[in-house]
């Protein structure tokens, strides 16, 4: 495939840049720049979501009939690279990339009509309730019990590692509606409101000191049967469909922006008058990473063009998940080398919006250490690298 930008794509890039110049205000860029975790926190994301929604650009991969912009694969790539290099806030994609595609495929007409516009407008903020203590890689062992009581299911149990549950007003989750037969056949997919009585959220603070993930508790939480997606017992099929979209993420654009920041840091002169970028061993590491990044980008283009033709990502989503997250760890490790002894100060307050504390760490490397710590989890969440390799082996190699 031809990866050079056509004149039409060049024109599109100029349009995106004009939009970013106008709408990506300094406070939003600052929030994006200071994001040390996977996602930027609200309220910056709410403001950015609104700007993209008003422009019709909030769900780049959605079909036009549901409110997507109708972009080509290359336009989507151009858009995400421009957003990443301009330091746009990183938006949660539980609605646009996960719940939305599931509803389009498995939802009733009423569910589509109610939820899809609210995902686009940002009225609903979703979180994903899949994992439980002891049920992560082995998701089919999940235990959160849902017992039918008239027009409701009554939920008891817990979910863990739920990203941004403390911001979300809705959760899509997998529950156990039957313990008979194969484990997978007793799982059902439900949508619920986090304000439902009996639902509570406890924070889990990460190694980097951030509050991104949570444990959620369910104590007789009543969920209307009308909030079930698909049939009772069809949850496993839906869950797998959703995971293909979760894992088939595009990583290269954001990684290129992070890699550019590392290169910049490595070029800055140190106290002894030399720069790390001149060190032959570091140069070799940069070159290797650059080549791998190009490879990842081309693979992503290939997979995305299959998606654009209406195919599912299939096992390629596992390949992208494993490669993308491992590359993200690699790049942050180079960042740590480039930052040298400035990795030591722990200054979470310096990353707060509007902070008036002068950071010890130079501005260009403020998020290197938090990102390094945060990306340690990247090869675990969304399915660990080992699990992705099992899937690739089974689906591609056949054993
Ligand atoms: C930061 C973060 C955010 C998350 N966000 C969410 C979220 O929003 N919603 C949600 O539902 N979940 C979320 N998760 C949970 C995540 O999906 C699980 O952590 C992940 O699936 C791994 O499960 P586990 O933690 O139970 O580890 P385990 O499954 O216990 O795995 C432990 C180790 O054993 C290895 N292993 C397990 N099984 C196999 C196997 N069959 N073959 C080879 N090796 C294997 C794994 O690779 C891993 O190294 C998040 C996790 C993290 C860390």
Coordinates of C-alpha atoms and ligand atoms in Angstrom, one line a residue:
X1 CA 0.0 0.0 0.0
X2 CA 1.1 3.6 -0.7
X3 CA 1.9 5.3 2.5
X4 CA 2.7 8.7 1.0
X5 CA 0.1 11.4 1.7
X6 CA -2.0 12.2 -1.4
X7 CA -2.8 15.8 -2.2
X8 CA -6.3 15.2 -0.7
X9 CA -4.7 13.8 2.5
X10 CA -2.3 16.8 2.7
X11 CA -5.3 19.1 2.5
X12 CA -7.0 17.1 5.2
X13 CA -3.9 17.4 7.4
X14 CA -4.0 21.2 7.0
X15 CA -7.7 21.2 7.9
X16 CA -6.9 19.2 11.1
X17 CA -4.0 21.5 12.0
X18 CA -6.2 24.6 11.6
X19 CA -8.8 23.0 13.8
X20 CA -6.1 22.1 16.5
X21 CA -4.7 25.6 16.3
X22 CA -8.1 27.0 17.0
X23 CA -9.6 24.6 19.5
X24 CA -6.7 23.0 21.3
X25 CA -6.4 25.9 23.8
X26 CA -3.2 26.3 25.9
X27 CA -4.9 24.7 29.0
X28 CA -5.9 21.7 27.0
X29 CA -2.3 21.3 25.5
X30 CA -0.9 21.6 29.0
X31 CA -3.3 18.9 30.3
X32 CA -2.2 16.6 27.4
X33 CA 1.5 17.3 28.0
X34 CA 1.2 16.5 31.7
X35 CA -0.6 13.2 31.2
X36 CA 1.6 10.6 32.9
X37 CA -1.0 7.8 32.7
X38 CA -3.1 6.1 30.0
X39 CA -5.8 8.7 30.0
X40 CA -6.0 12.4 30.7
X41 CA -8.4 13.2 33.6
X42 CA -11.6 15.2 33.3
X43 CA -12.4 18.2 33.2
X44 CA -9.8 18.8 30.4
X45 CA -11.2 15.7 28.5
X46 CA -14.8 16.9 28.8
X47 CA -13.8 20.2 27.1
X48 CA -11.9 18.5 24.4
X49 CA -14.6 15.9 23.8
X50 CA -17.1 18.7 23.3
X51 CA -14.9 20.4 20.8
X52 CA -14.5 17.2 18.8
X53 CA -18.2 16.4 19.1
X54 CA -19.2 19.8 17.8
X55 CA -16.9 19.3 14.8
X56 CA -18.3 15.8 14.1
X57 CA -14.8 14.2 14.8
X58 CA -15.4 12.5 18.1
X59 CA -15.7 8.9 16.8
X60 CA -13.3 8.6 13.8
X61 CA -14.0 4.9 13.3
X62 CA -17.8 4.9 13.5
X63 CA -19.8 4.5 10.3
X64 CA -21.4 7.7 9.0
X65 CA -24.9 6.4 9.7
X66 CA -24.2 6.4 13.4
X67 CA -22.4 9.8 13.4
X68 CA -18.9 9.0 12.3
X69 CA -17.0 11.4 10.0
X70 CA -16.7 8.8 7.2
X71 CA -12.9 9.1 7.1
X72 CA -10.5 6.8 5.2
X73 CA -7.9 4.8 7.1
X74 CA -5.2 7.3 6.2
X75 CA -7.3 10.3 7.4
X76 CA -7.8 8.6 10.8
X77 CA -4.1 8.0 11.0
X78 CA -3.3 11.7 10.1
X79 CA -5.9 12.8 12.7
X80 CA -4.4 10.8 15.5
X81 CA -0.8 11.7 14.7
X82 CA -1.7 15.4 14.6
X83 CA -3.5 15.2 17.9
X84 CA -0.7 13.3 19.5
X85 CA 2.0 15.7 18.3
X86 CA -0.1 18.7 19.3
X87 CA -0.4 17.2 22.9
X88 CA -4.2 16.9 22.8
X89 CA -5.7 15.4 25.9
X90 CA -6.0 11.6 25.7
X91 CA -9.7 10.7 25.8
X92 CA -11.2 7.6 27.4
X93 CA -12.4 5.3 24.6
X94 CA -14.7 3.0 26.6
X95 CA -17.7 4.5 24.9
X96 CA -16.5 5.2 21.4
X97 CA -14.2 2.2 20.8
X98 CA -15.8 -0.4 23.0
X99 CA -19.4 0.0 24.0
X100 CA -20.4 1.8 20.8
X101 CA -19.3 -0.9 18.4
X102 CA -20.9 -3.6 20.6
X103 CA -24.2 -1.8 20.6
X104 CA -24.0 -1.3 16.8
X105 CA -23.6 -5.0 16.3
X106 CA -25.6 -6.6 19.2
X107 CA -27.8 -3.8 20.6
X108 CA -31.6 -3.4 20.1
X109 CA -32.9 -0.5 18.1
X110 CA -34.0 1.2 21.4
X111 CA -30.5 0.7 22.9
X112 CA -28.8 2.1 19.8
X113 CA -31.1 5.1 19.7
X114 CA -30.6 5.9 23.4
X115 CA -26.9 5.2 24.0
X116 CA -25.1 5.9 20.8
X117 CA -25.9 9.7 20.6
X118 CA -25.0 10.0 24.3
X119 CA -21.6 8.4 23.7
X120 CA -21.0 10.9 20.9
X121 CA -22.1 13.9 22.9
X122 CA -20.1 12.9 26.0
X123 CA -23.2 12.9 28.1
X124 CA -22.3 9.4 29.2
X125 CA -18.8 8.4 30.5
X126 CA -18.4 4.6 30.4
X127 CA -16.1 2.2 32.2
X128 CA -15.5 -1.5 31.6
X129 CA -16.4 -4.1 34.2
X130 CA -14.7 -7.3 33.0
X131 CA -11.9 -8.3 35.4
X132 CA -12.5 -9.6 38.9
X133 CA -10.0 -10.7 41.6
X134 CA -8.7 -14.0 40.3
X135 CA -10.5 -13.6 36.9
X136 CA -8.3 -11.5 34.6
X137 CA -6.5 -13.6 32.0
X138 CA -8.9 -16.4 32.8
X139 CA -11.9 -14.1 32.3
X140 CA -14.4 -17.0 31.8
X141 CA -14.0 -17.8 35.5
X142 CA -15.8 -14.6 36.5
X143 CA -18.1 -14.8 39.5
X144 CA -20.2 -11.6 39.8
X145 CA -23.6 -13.1 40.2
X146 CA -26.7 -11.8 38.5
X147 CA -30.0 -13.4 39.6
X148 CA -33.2 -12.7 37.8
X149 CA -36.0 -11.1 39.8
X150 CA -38.9 -10.1 37.7
X151 CA -37.9 -7.3 35.3
X152 CA -34.5 -7.0 37.0
X153 CA -31.2 -8.8 37.5
X154 CA -29.8 -8.5 41.1
X155 CA -26.0 -8.2 41.1
X156 CA -23.7 -9.2 43.9
X157 CA -19.9 -9.4 43.8
X158 CA -16.9 -7.3 42.7
X159 CA -15.0 -6.0 39.7
X160 CA -11.4 -4.9 39.9
X161 CA -8.9 -2.6 38.0
X162 CA -11.9 -0.7 36.6
X163 CA -10.3 2.3 34.9
X164 CA -12.0 5.6 35.5
X165 CA -14.9 4.0 37.4
X166 CA -14.7 7.1 39.7
X167 CA -15.5 9.4 36.7
X168 CA -18.0 7.1 34.9
X169 CA -21.8 7.3 35.1
X170 CA -22.2 4.0 33.3
X171 CA -20.5 0.7 33.2
X172 CA -20.8 -2.2 30.7
X173 CA -20.1 -5.4 32.5
X174 CA -20.0 -9.2 32.3
X175 CA -22.0 -11.1 34.9
X176 CA -22.7 -14.7 35.7
X177 CA -26.3 -15.6 35.1
X178 CA -25.7 -19.4 35.2
X179 CA -23.2 -21.8 36.6
X180 CA -24.5 -24.8 34.7
X181 CA -22.7 -26.2 31.6
X182 CA -19.6 -24.6 30.0
X183 CA -18.4 -21.5 32.0
X184 CA -18.5 -19.3 28.9
X185 CA -22.2 -20.1 28.3
X186 CA -23.3 -18.7 31.7
X187 CA -22.0 -15.1 31.0
X188 CA -24.2 -12.2 30.2
X189 CA -23.4 -8.6 29.0
X190 CA -25.2 -5.8 31.0
X191 CA -25.2 -2.0 31.0
X192 CA -25.7 -0.2 34.3
X193 CA -25.7 3.2 35.9
X194 CA -23.1 3.7 38.5
X195 CA -25.5 5.7 40.7
X196 CA -27.6 2.6 41.2
X197 CA -28.0 1.9 44.9
X198 CA -25.6 -0.8 46.1
X199 CA -22.8 0.1 43.7
X200 CA -19.7 1.6 45.2
X201 CA -16.1 2.4 44.1
X202 CA -12.8 2.1 46.0
X203 CA -9.7 3.7 44.6
X204 CA -6.5 1.7 43.8
X205 CA -3.4 4.0 43.7
X206 CA -0.8 3.0 41.2
X207 CA 3.0 2.8 41.5
X208 CA 3.2 6.2 39.8
X209 CA 0.9 7.6 42.6
X210 CA -2.0 8.1 40.2
X211 CA -5.6 7.3 40.7
X212 CA -6.7 5.6 37.5
X213 CA -8.0 2.2 38.6
X214 CA -10.6 1.1 41.1
X215 CA -12.3 -1.9 42.7
X216 CA -16.1 -1.8 42.3
X217 CA -18.5 -3.5 44.7
X218 CA -22.0 -4.7 44.0
X219 CA -24.4 -5.2 46.9
X220 CA -27.8 -6.2 45.6
X221 CA -27.5 -3.8 42.6
X222 CA -30.8 -4.0 40.6
X223 CA -30.3 -3.7 36.8
X224 CA -33.3 -3.7 34.4
X225 CA -33.5 -6.7 32.1
X226 CA -33.9 -4.1 29.3
X227 CA -30.2 -3.2 29.9
X228 CA -29.0 -6.6 28.8
X229 CA -27.2 -6.6 25.4
X230 CA -27.8 -9.7 23.4
X231 CA -29.4 -12.8 24.9
X232 CA -28.8 -14.2 28.3
X233 CA -25.7 -16.4 28.1
X234 CA -24.4 -14.5 24.9
X235 CA -22.0 -12.4 27.0
X236 CA -18.9 -14.3 26.1
X237 CA -19.4 -13.9 22.3
X238 CA -20.0 -10.1 22.9
X239 CA -17.0 -9.8 25.2
X240 CA -14.7 -11.4 22.6
X241 CA -16.0 -9.1 19.9
X242 CA -15.3 -6.1 22.1
X243 CA -11.8 -7.2 23.0
X244 CA -10.8 -7.3 19.4
X245 CA -11.6 -3.6 19.2
X246 CA -10.0 -2.9 22.5
X247 CA -6.8 -4.6 21.5
X248 CA -6.8 -3.5 17.8
X249 CA -5.8 0.0 18.9
X250 CA -3.6 2.3 16.9
X251 CA -0.5 2.9 18.9
X252 CA 2.1 4.2 16.3
X253 CA 0.9 7.8 16.1
X254 CA 1.1 8.5 19.9
X255 CA 4.3 6.5 20.2
X256 CA 6.0 8.6 17.5
X257 CA 5.1 11.7 19.5
X258 CA 6.6 10.2 22.6
X259 CA 9.7 9.0 20.7
X260 CA 10.2 12.5 19.3
X261 CA 10.2 13.8 22.9
X262 CA 12.8 11.3 24.0
X263 CA 15.0 12.2 21.0
X264 CA 14.7 15.9 21.9
X265 CA 15.7 15.1 25.5
X266 CA 18.7 13.1 24.4
X267 CA 20.0 16.0 22.3
X268 CA 20.1 18.4 25.2
X269 CA 23.6 19.0 26.4
X270 CA 24.6 17.6 29.8
X271 CA 26.8 19.2 32.4
X272 CA 29.9 17.7 30.8
X273 CA 29.1 19.4 27.5
X274 CA 28.2 16.1 25.7
X275 CA 24.7 14.9 24.7
X276 CA 23.4 11.3 25.0
X277 CA 22.2 11.4 21.4
X278 CA 25.9 11.4 20.3
X279 CA 26.7 8.3 22.3
X280 CA 27.1 5.4 19.7
X281 CA 25.3 2.9 21.9
X282 CA 22.3 5.2 22.5
X283 CA 22.2 6.1 18.8
X284 CA 22.0 2.3 18.0
X285 CA 19.0 2.0 20.4
X286 CA 17.3 5.0 18.9
X287 CA 17.8 3.6 15.4
X288 CA 16.4 0.2 16.3
X289 CA 13.4 1.7 18.0
X290 CA 12.8 4.0 15.0
X291 CA 12.8 1.0 12.7
X292 CA 10.4 -1.0 14.9
X293 CA 8.1 1.9 15.2
X294 CA 8.0 2.2 11.3
X295 CA 7.2 -1.5 11.2
X296 CA 4.4 -1.1 13.8
X297 CA 2.9 1.9 11.8
X298 CA 2.8 -0.1 8.5
X299 CA 1.2 -3.1 10.3
X300 CA -1.4 -0.8 11.8
X301 CA -2.2 0.7 8.4
X302 CA -2.7 -2.8 7.0
X303 CA -5.0 -3.9 9.8
X304 CA -6.9 -0.6 9.7
X305 CA -7.5 -0.9 6.0
X306 CA -9.0 -4.4 6.6
X307 CA -11.3 -2.8 9.2
X308 CA -12.3 -0.1 6.8
X309 CA -13.5 -2.8 4.4
X310 CA -15.8 -4.1 7.2
X311 CA -13.6 -7.0 8.4
X312 CA -13.0 -7.7 12.1
X313 CA -9.4 -7.2 13.3
X314 CA -9.2 -10.9 14.3
X315 CA -5.8 -12.1 15.6
X316 CA -4.1 -9.0 14.3
X317 CA -5.5 -7.1 17.2
X318 CA -3.4 -9.3 19.5
X319 CA -0.4 -8.6 17.5
X320 CA -0.9 -4.9 17.6
X321 CA -1.7 -5.0 21.4
X322 CA 1.5 -6.9 22.2
X323 CA 3.8 -4.9 19.9
X324 CA 2.3 -1.5 20.7
X325 CA 2.5 -1.9 24.4
X326 CA 5.9 -3.4 24.4
X327 CA 7.1 -0.5 22.2
X328 CA 5.6 1.9 24.6
X329 CA 7.6 0.4 27.4
X330 CA 10.7 0.5 25.3
X331 CA 10.3 4.2 24.5
X332 CA 9.7 5.2 28.1
X333 CA 12.9 3.2 29.1
X334 CA 14.9 5.3 26.6
X335 CA 13.2 8.4 28.1
X336 CA 14.5 7.3 31.5
X337 CA 18.1 7.0 30.1
X338 CA 17.8 10.4 28.5
X339 CA 16.6 12.1 31.7
X340 CA 19.4 10.6 33.8
X341 CA 19.4 11.7 37.5
X342 CA 16.3 13.8 36.9
X343 CA 14.3 10.6 37.2
X344 CA 14.7 10.7 41.0
X345 CA 12.4 13.6 42.1
X346 CA 8.8 12.5 42.8
X347 CA 6.7 15.5 42.0
X348 CA 3.1 14.5 41.2
X349 CA 2.0 18.1 42.1
X350 CA 4.0 19.5 39.2
X351 CA 1.7 17.7 36.8
X352 CA -1.5 19.2 38.2
X353 CA -3.3 21.7 36.0
X354 CA -2.5 25.2 37.0
X355 CA 0.2 24.1 39.5
X356 CA 2.4 27.0 40.6
X357 CA 5.2 24.8 41.9
X358 CA 8.4 25.2 39.9
X359 CA 9.4 21.6 39.1
X360 CA 12.9 20.3 39.7
X361 CA 12.6 18.0 36.7
X362 CA 13.1 19.9 33.4
X363 CA 9.8 20.6 31.6
X364 CA 10.7 18.3 28.6
X365 CA 11.0 15.3 30.9
X366 CA 8.2 16.0 33.5
X367 CA 6.2 13.0 32.5
X368 CA 9.0 10.6 31.6
X369 CA 9.1 8.8 34.9
X370 CA 5.3 8.7 35.5
X371 CA 4.9 7.3 32.0
X372 CA 7.7 4.8 32.5
X373 CA 6.0 3.5 35.7
X374 CA 2.5 3.6 34.1
X375 CA 3.5 1.7 31.0
X376 CA 4.7 -1.3 33.2
X377 CA 1.0 -2.1 33.3
X378 CA 0.5 -1.8 29.6
X379 CA 1.5 -5.4 28.9
X380 CA -1.0 -6.6 31.5
X381 CA -4.2 -4.6 31.0
X382 CA -6.4 -5.4 28.0
X383 CA -4.9 -8.9 28.1
X384 CA -1.3 -9.6 29.0
X385 CA 1.4 -10.1 26.3
X386 CA 1.6 -13.8 27.2
X387 CA -2.1 -14.2 26.6
X388 CA -1.8 -12.3 23.3
X389 CA 0.9 -14.6 22.2
X390 CA -1.3 -17.6 23.1
X391 CA -4.0 -16.2 20.9
X392 CA -1.7 -15.5 18.0
X393 CA -0.2 -19.0 18.3
X394 CA -3.7 -20.6 18.2
X395 CA -5.3 -18.4 15.5
X396 CA -2.4 -17.9 13.2
X397 CA -0.1 -20.9 13.7
X398 CA -3.0 -23.3 14.6
X399 CA -1.7 -24.7 17.8
Ligands
LIG1 C1 -3.7 -0.4 34.8 C2 -4.7 -1.4 34.6 C3 -6.0 -1.0 34.1 C4 -7.0 -2.0 33.9 N1 -8.2 -1.6 33.4 C5 -9.2 -2.5 33.4 C6 -10.6 -2.1 33.1 O1 -10.9 -0.9 32.9 N2 -11.5 -3.0 33.1 C7 -11.3 -4.3 33.3 O2 -12.2 -5.1 33.3 N3 -10.0 -4.8 33.6 C8 -9.0 -3.9 33.6 N4 -7.7 -4.3 33.9 C9 -7.5 -5.7 34.2 C10 -6.7 -6.5 33.2 O3 -7.4 -6.8 32.1 C11 -6.1 -7.7 33.9 O4 -5.2 -7.2 34.9 C12 -5.4 -8.6 32.9 O5 -6.4 -9.3 32.1 C13 -4.6 -9.7 33.6 O6 -5.3 -10.3 34.6 P1 -4.8 -10.5 36.1 O7 -4.4 -9.1 36.6 O8 -5.8 -11.2 36.9 O9 -3.4 -11.4 36.0 P2 -3.4 -12.9 35.9 O10 -4.4 -13.4 34.9 O11 -3.4 -13.5 37.2 O12 -1.9 -13.1 35.2 C14 -0.7 -13.1 36.0 C15 0.4 -13.5 35.1 O13 0.2 -14.8 34.5 C16 0.3 -14.8 33.1 N5 -0.7 -15.7 32.6 C17 -1.9 -15.9 32.9 N6 -2.6 -16.8 32.2 C18 -1.6 -17.3 31.3 C19 -1.6 -18.2 30.2 N7 -2.8 -18.9 29.9 N8 -0.5 -18.4 29.5 C20 0.6 -17.7 29.8 N9 0.7 -16.8 30.8 C21 -0.4 -16.6 31.5 C22 0.0 -13.4 32.7 O14 0.6 -13.1 31.5 C23 0.6 -12.6 33.9 O15 1.9 -12.4 33.6 C24 -6.7 -3.4 34.1 C25 -5.5 -3.8 34.6 C26 -4.5 -2.8 34.8 C27 -3.2 -3.3 35.4

